[in-house]
Amino acid sequence: MGFDYAPALESRSIVDISSSYGLFIDGEFVEASGPSFKSVSPATEEVLAEISSADAADVDRAVQAARRAYTRTWSVMSGAERAKYLYRIARIIQERSRELAVLESLDNGKPIREARDVDVPLVAAYFFYYAGWADKLEYAGFGAKPRPLGVAGQIIPWNFPLLMLAWKIAPA
């Protein structure tokens, strides 16, 4: 007598990985000017996806788009409005935590337990933390009229990609 088992909660089958990814600029995926590279799982050597690599022109396009978004939207938004976005990001991270943990584990070889129980919950926690501060900056002792300062760029390393995103993007 045989048993049919459902996929494990942390198996590769719960994530949908496209065969290739472009650059996300100005609200949409676009083709890169630079070459692409393969994202390979260090645990299995499986090619996960082909990833576009930005060149200087692509980075310039992304920075220009980010500056437009900053000038037109983010910099004129109240702290309470910015907090709503940060809270929503935190909730989405929580809702998709299993998928994010599997992707983090596949992409950098981190044990699933560490990705699931440490990294992803911390990512959500950072967004919650900074969302909580967003509407308090006017009177919390950070000087007169604290405001967003502008566009922030970052290079994401292989070892903590989601945490690096949270550490840099949430407070910005």
PDB file of C-alpha atoms in Angstrom:
ATOM      1  CA  MET A   1       0.000   0.000   0.000  1.00  0.00           C
ATOM      2  CA  GLY A   2       1.451   3.382  -1.036  1.00  0.00           C
ATOM      3  CA  PHE A   3       0.848   6.828   0.262  1.00  0.00           C
ATOM      4  CA  ASP A   4       0.582  10.027  -1.735  1.00  0.00           C
ATOM      5  CA  TYR A   5       2.035  12.938   0.148  1.00  0.00           C
ATOM      6  CA  ALA A   6       1.436  16.609  -0.476  1.00  0.00           C
ATOM      7  CA  PRO A   7       4.542  18.698  -1.046  1.00  0.00           C
ATOM      8  CA  ALA A   8       6.318  19.794   2.113  1.00  0.00           C
ATOM      9  CA  LEU A   9       5.389  23.297   3.214  1.00  0.00           C
ATOM     10  CA  GLU A  10       8.912  24.471   2.449  1.00  0.00           C
ATOM     11  CA  SER A  11       9.396  22.647  -0.844  1.00  0.00           C
ATOM     12  CA  ARG A  12      10.360  24.225  -4.163  1.00  0.00           C
ATOM     13  CA  SER A  13       6.852  23.466  -5.425  1.00  0.00           C
ATOM     14  CA  ILE A  14       5.274  26.315  -3.439  1.00  0.00           C
ATOM     15  CA  VAL A  15       7.155  29.026  -5.360  1.00  0.00           C
ATOM     16  CA  ASP A  16       6.650  30.092  -8.947  1.00  0.00           C
ATOM     17  CA  ILE A  17       9.977  31.148 -10.417  1.00  0.00           C
ATOM     18  CA  SER A  18      10.018  32.595 -13.932  1.00  0.00           C
ATOM     19  CA  SER A  19      12.769  31.447 -16.252  1.00  0.00           C
ATOM     20  CA  SER A  20      14.074  35.010 -16.581  1.00  0.00           C
ATOM     21  CA  TYR A  21      13.709  38.413 -14.975  1.00  0.00           C
ATOM     22  CA  GLY A  22      14.296  41.880 -16.381  1.00  0.00           C
ATOM     23  CA  LEU A  23      14.979  45.025 -14.417  1.00  0.00           C
ATOM     24  CA  PHE A  24      12.143  46.621 -12.454  1.00  0.00           C
ATOM     25  CA  ILE A  25      12.266  50.310 -13.394  1.00  0.00           C
ATOM     26  CA  ASP A  26       9.501  52.900 -13.188  1.00  0.00           C
ATOM     27  CA  GLY A  27       6.859  50.394 -12.121  1.00  0.00           C
ATOM     28  CA  GLU A  28       7.486  47.715 -14.731  1.00  0.00           C
ATOM     29  CA  PHE A  29       9.897  45.013 -15.810  1.00  0.00           C
ATOM     30  CA  VAL A  30      12.109  46.213 -18.674  1.00  0.00           C
ATOM     31  CA  GLU A  31      14.907  44.714 -20.729  1.00  0.00           C
ATOM     32  CA  ALA A  32      18.415  45.449 -19.509  1.00  0.00           C
ATOM     33  CA  SER A  33      21.146  46.999 -21.626  1.00  0.00           C
ATOM     34  CA  GLY A  34      23.747  44.865 -19.889  1.00  0.00           C
ATOM     35  CA  PRO A  35      24.267  41.110 -19.962  1.00  0.00           C
ATOM     36  CA  SER A  36      22.386  38.608 -17.857  1.00  0.00           C
ATOM     37  CA  PHE A  37      23.587  35.978 -15.410  1.00  0.00           C
ATOM     38  CA  LYS A  38      22.257  32.735 -14.021  1.00  0.00           C
ATOM     39  CA  SER A  39      21.035  32.488 -10.456  1.00  0.00           C
ATOM     40  CA  VAL A  40      22.148  29.031  -9.324  1.00  0.00           C
ATOM     41  CA  SER A  41      21.080  27.280  -6.144  1.00  0.00           C
ATOM     42  CA  PRO A  42      24.294  26.595  -4.210  1.00  0.00           C
ATOM     43  CA  ALA A  43      22.715  23.513  -2.629  1.00  0.00           C
ATOM     44  CA  THR A  44      21.634  21.724  -5.819  1.00  0.00           C
ATOM     45  CA  GLU A  45      23.380  23.661  -8.606  1.00  0.00           C
ATOM     46  CA  GLU A  46      19.950  24.024 -10.241  1.00  0.00           C
ATOM     47  CA  VAL A  47      19.626  27.123 -12.411  1.00  0.00           C
ATOM     48  CA  LEU A  48      16.791  29.048 -10.806  1.00  0.00           C
ATOM     49  CA  ALA A  49      16.457  31.866 -13.356  1.00  0.00           C
ATOM     50  CA  GLU A  50      18.293  34.102 -15.789  1.00  0.00           C
ATOM     51  CA  ILE A  51      18.668  37.548 -14.202  1.00  0.00           C
ATOM     52  CA  SER A  52      19.258  40.820 -16.057  1.00  0.00           C
ATOM     53  CA  SER A  53      22.335  42.750 -15.043  1.00  0.00           C
ATOM     54  CA  ALA A  54      22.114  46.541 -15.109  1.00  0.00           C
ATOM     55  CA  ASP A  55      24.762  48.641 -16.778  1.00  0.00           C
ATOM     56  CA  ALA A  56      25.396  52.346 -16.111  1.00  0.00           C
ATOM     57  CA  ALA A  57      22.612  53.441 -18.486  1.00  0.00           C
ATOM     58  CA  ASP A  58      20.115  51.141 -16.750  1.00  0.00           C
ATOM     59  CA  VAL A  59      21.126  52.490 -13.347  1.00  0.00           C
ATOM     60  CA  ASP A  60      20.690  56.051 -14.630  1.00  0.00           C
ATOM     61  CA  ARG A  61      17.166  55.203 -15.885  1.00  0.00           C
ATOM     62  CA  ALA A  62      16.300  53.650 -12.522  1.00  0.00           C
ATOM     63  CA  VAL A  63      17.636  56.635 -10.566  1.00  0.00           C
ATOM     64  CA  GLN A  64      15.721  59.090 -12.786  1.00  0.00           C
ATOM     65  CA  ALA A  65      12.496  57.099 -12.285  1.00  0.00           C
ATOM     66  CA  ALA A  66      13.095  56.931  -8.530  1.00  0.00           C
ATOM     67  CA  ARG A  67      13.722  60.679  -8.362  1.00  0.00           C
ATOM     68  CA  ARG A  68      10.472  61.363 -10.240  1.00  0.00           C
ATOM     69  CA  ALA A  69       8.575  59.113  -7.825  1.00  0.00           C
ATOM     70  CA  TYR A  70      10.267  60.799  -4.883  1.00  0.00           C
ATOM     71  CA  THR A  71       9.542  64.332  -6.114  1.00  0.00           C
ATOM     72  CA  ARG A  72       5.956  63.732  -7.223  1.00  0.00           C
ATOM     73  CA  THR A  73       4.775  61.338  -4.549  1.00  0.00           C
ATOM     74  CA  TRP A  74       6.917  60.172  -1.652  1.00  0.00           C
ATOM     75  CA  SER A  75       8.411  63.509  -0.542  1.00  0.00           C
ATOM     76  CA  VAL A  76       5.024  65.271  -0.422  1.00  0.00           C
ATOM     77  CA  MET A  77       3.246  62.405   1.333  1.00  0.00           C
ATOM     78  CA  SER A  78       2.520  62.744   5.040  1.00  0.00           C
ATOM     79  CA  GLY A  79       4.239  60.461   7.514  1.00  0.00           C
ATOM     80  CA  ALA A  80       0.914  58.757   8.216  1.00  0.00           C
ATOM     81  CA  GLU A  81       0.461  57.993   4.509  1.00  0.00           C
ATOM     82  CA  ARG A  82       4.011  56.637   4.199  1.00  0.00           C
ATOM     83  CA  ALA A  83       3.326  54.490   7.269  1.00  0.00           C
ATOM     84  CA  LYS A  84       0.339  52.891   5.526  1.00  0.00           C
ATOM     85  CA  TYR A  85       2.589  51.722   2.684  1.00  0.00           C
ATOM     86  CA  LEU A  86       5.225  50.386   5.052  1.00  0.00           C
ATOM     87  CA  TYR A  87       2.608  48.554   7.130  1.00  0.00           C
ATOM     88  CA  ARG A  88       1.173  47.018   3.959  1.00  0.00           C
ATOM     89  CA  ILE A  89       4.610  45.846   2.836  1.00  0.00           C
ATOM     90  CA  ALA A  90       5.152  44.256   6.261  1.00  0.00           C
ATOM     91  CA  ARG A  91       1.795  42.451   6.061  1.00  0.00           C
ATOM     92  CA  ILE A  92       2.528  41.160   2.545  1.00  0.00           C
ATOM     93  CA  ILE A  93       5.886  39.848   3.780  1.00  0.00           C
ATOM     94  CA  GLN A  94       4.078  38.031   6.591  1.00  0.00           C
ATOM     95  CA  GLU A  95       1.406  36.670   4.251  1.00  0.00           C
ATOM     96  CA  ARG A  96       4.019  35.374   1.795  1.00  0.00           C
ATOM     97  CA  SER A  97       6.592  34.358   4.400  1.00  0.00           C
ATOM     98  CA  ARG A  98       6.760  30.668   3.412  1.00  0.00           C
ATOM     99  CA  GLU A  99       7.387  31.538  -0.229  1.00  0.00           C
ATOM    100  CA  LEU A 100       9.980  34.161   0.671  1.00  0.00           C
ATOM    101  CA  ALA A 101      11.769  31.730   2.991  1.00  0.00           C
ATOM    102  CA  VAL A 102      11.910  29.061   0.271  1.00  0.00           C
ATOM    103  CA  LEU A 103      13.195  31.572  -2.289  1.00  0.00           C
ATOM    104  CA  GLU A 104      15.806  32.875   0.157  1.00  0.00           C
ATOM    105  CA  SER A 105      16.947  29.319   0.877  1.00  0.00           C
ATOM    106  CA  LEU A 106      17.070  28.346  -2.800  1.00  0.00           C
ATOM    107  CA  ASP A 107      18.874  31.502  -3.847  1.00  0.00           C
ATOM    108  CA  ASN A 108      21.656  31.605  -1.274  1.00  0.00           C
ATOM    109  CA  GLY A 109      21.756  28.134   0.255  1.00  0.00           C
ATOM    110  CA  LYS A 110      20.661  29.302   3.683  1.00  0.00           C
ATOM    111  CA  PRO A 111      19.007  26.573   5.783  1.00  0.00           C
ATOM    112  CA  ILE A 112      15.225  26.844   5.481  1.00  0.00           C
ATOM    113  CA  ARG A 113      14.887  27.027   9.258  1.00  0.00           C
ATOM    114  CA  GLU A 114      17.058  30.142   9.414  1.00  0.00           C
ATOM    115  CA  ALA A 115      15.275  31.821   6.492  1.00  0.00           C
ATOM    116  CA  ARG A 116      11.806  30.897   7.807  1.00  0.00           C
ATOM    117  CA  ASP A 117      12.329  31.504  11.535  1.00  0.00           C
ATOM    118  CA  VAL A 118      14.852  34.354  11.557  1.00  0.00           C
ATOM    119  CA  ASP A 119      15.341  36.297   8.323  1.00  0.00           C
ATOM    120  CA  VAL A 120      11.803  36.659   6.975  1.00  0.00           C
ATOM    121  CA  PRO A 121      10.212  37.523  10.356  1.00  0.00           C
ATOM    122  CA  LEU A 122      12.953  40.119  10.908  1.00  0.00           C
ATOM    123  CA  VAL A 123      12.286  41.631   7.477  1.00  0.00           C
ATOM    124  CA  ALA A 124       8.611  42.110   8.368  1.00  0.00           C
ATOM    125  CA  ALA A 125       9.586  43.425  11.813  1.00  0.00           C
ATOM    126  CA  TYR A 126      11.845  46.122  10.311  1.00  0.00           C
ATOM    127  CA  PHE A 127       9.033  47.349   8.057  1.00  0.00           C
ATOM    128  CA  PHE A 128       6.616  47.372  11.013  1.00  0.00           C
ATOM    129  CA  TYR A 129       9.162  49.229  13.145  1.00  0.00           C
ATOM    130  CA  TYR A 130       9.800  52.003  10.632  1.00  0.00           C
ATOM    131  CA  ALA A 131       6.111  52.254   9.762  1.00  0.00           C
ATOM    132  CA  GLY A 132       5.506  52.959  13.436  1.00  0.00           C
ATOM    133  CA  TRP A 133       7.976  55.849  13.351  1.00  0.00           C
ATOM    134  CA  ALA A 134       6.803  57.426  10.081  1.00  0.00           C
ATOM    135  CA  ASP A 135       3.969  59.477  11.573  1.00  0.00           C
ATOM    136  CA  LYS A 136       5.859  60.392  14.760  1.00  0.00           C
ATOM    137  CA  LEU A 137       8.887  62.091  13.236  1.00  0.00           C
ATOM    138  CA  GLU A 138       7.349  65.567  13.500  1.00  0.00           C
ATOM    139  CA  TYR A 139       7.503  65.501  17.303  1.00  0.00           C
ATOM    140  CA  ALA A 140       9.860  62.658  18.249  1.00  0.00           C
ATOM    141  CA  GLY A 141      12.993  64.744  18.640  1.00  0.00           C
ATOM    142  CA  PHE A 142      14.628  64.310  15.227  1.00  0.00           C
ATOM    143  CA  GLY A 143      14.874  68.049  14.585  1.00  0.00           C
ATOM    144  CA  ALA A 144      12.484  70.501  13.004  1.00  0.00           C
ATOM    145  CA  LYS A 145      10.564  69.247   9.998  1.00  0.00           C
ATOM    146  CA  PRO A 146      12.224  65.869   9.384  1.00  0.00           C
ATOM    147  CA  ARG A 147      11.562  64.733   5.826  1.00  0.00           C
ATOM    148  CA  PRO A 148      12.612  62.150   3.278  1.00  0.00           C
ATOM    149  CA  LEU A 149      16.007  63.105   1.870  1.00  0.00           C
ATOM    150  CA  GLY A 150      15.931  61.515  -1.570  1.00  0.00           C
ATOM    151  CA  VAL A 151      16.725  58.416  -3.544  1.00  0.00           C
ATOM    152  CA  ALA A 152      18.739  55.640  -1.901  1.00  0.00           C
ATOM    153  CA  GLY A 153      20.663  53.078  -3.938  1.00  0.00           C
ATOM    154  CA  GLN A 154      22.098  49.819  -2.727  1.00  0.00           C
ATOM    155  CA  ILE A 155      23.995  46.783  -3.873  1.00  0.00           C
ATOM    156  CA  ILE A 156      22.490  43.607  -2.459  1.00  0.00           C
ATOM    157  CA  PRO A 157      24.984  40.920  -1.402  1.00  0.00           C
ATOM    158  CA  TRP A 158      24.354  37.202  -1.602  1.00  0.00           C
ATOM    159  CA  ASN A 159      24.186  36.406   2.114  1.00  0.00           C
ATOM    160  CA  PHE A 160      21.252  38.474   3.446  1.00  0.00           C
ATOM    161  CA  PRO A 161      19.345  39.838   0.436  1.00  0.00           C
ATOM    162  CA  LEU A 162      15.958  40.253   2.119  1.00  0.00           C
ATOM    163  CA  LEU A 163      17.403  41.625   5.341  1.00  0.00           C
ATOM    164  CA  MET A 164      19.598  44.069   3.418  1.00  0.00           C
ATOM    165  CA  LEU A 165      16.505  45.274   1.572  1.00  0.00           C
ATOM    166  CA  ALA A 166      14.684  45.832   4.869  1.00  0.00           C
ATOM    167  CA  TRP A 167      17.659  47.518   6.553  1.00  0.00           C
ATOM    168  CA  LYS A 168      18.045  49.991   3.685  1.00  0.00           C
ATOM    169  CA  ILE A 169      14.569  50.520   2.234  1.00  0.00           C
ATOM    170  CA  ALA A 170      12.319  50.536   5.315  1.00  0.00           C
ATOM    171  CA  PRO A 171      14.032  53.494   7.045  1.00  0.00           C
ATOM    172  CA  ALA A 172      14.454  55.421   3.786  1.00  0.00           C
TER     173      ALA A 172
END
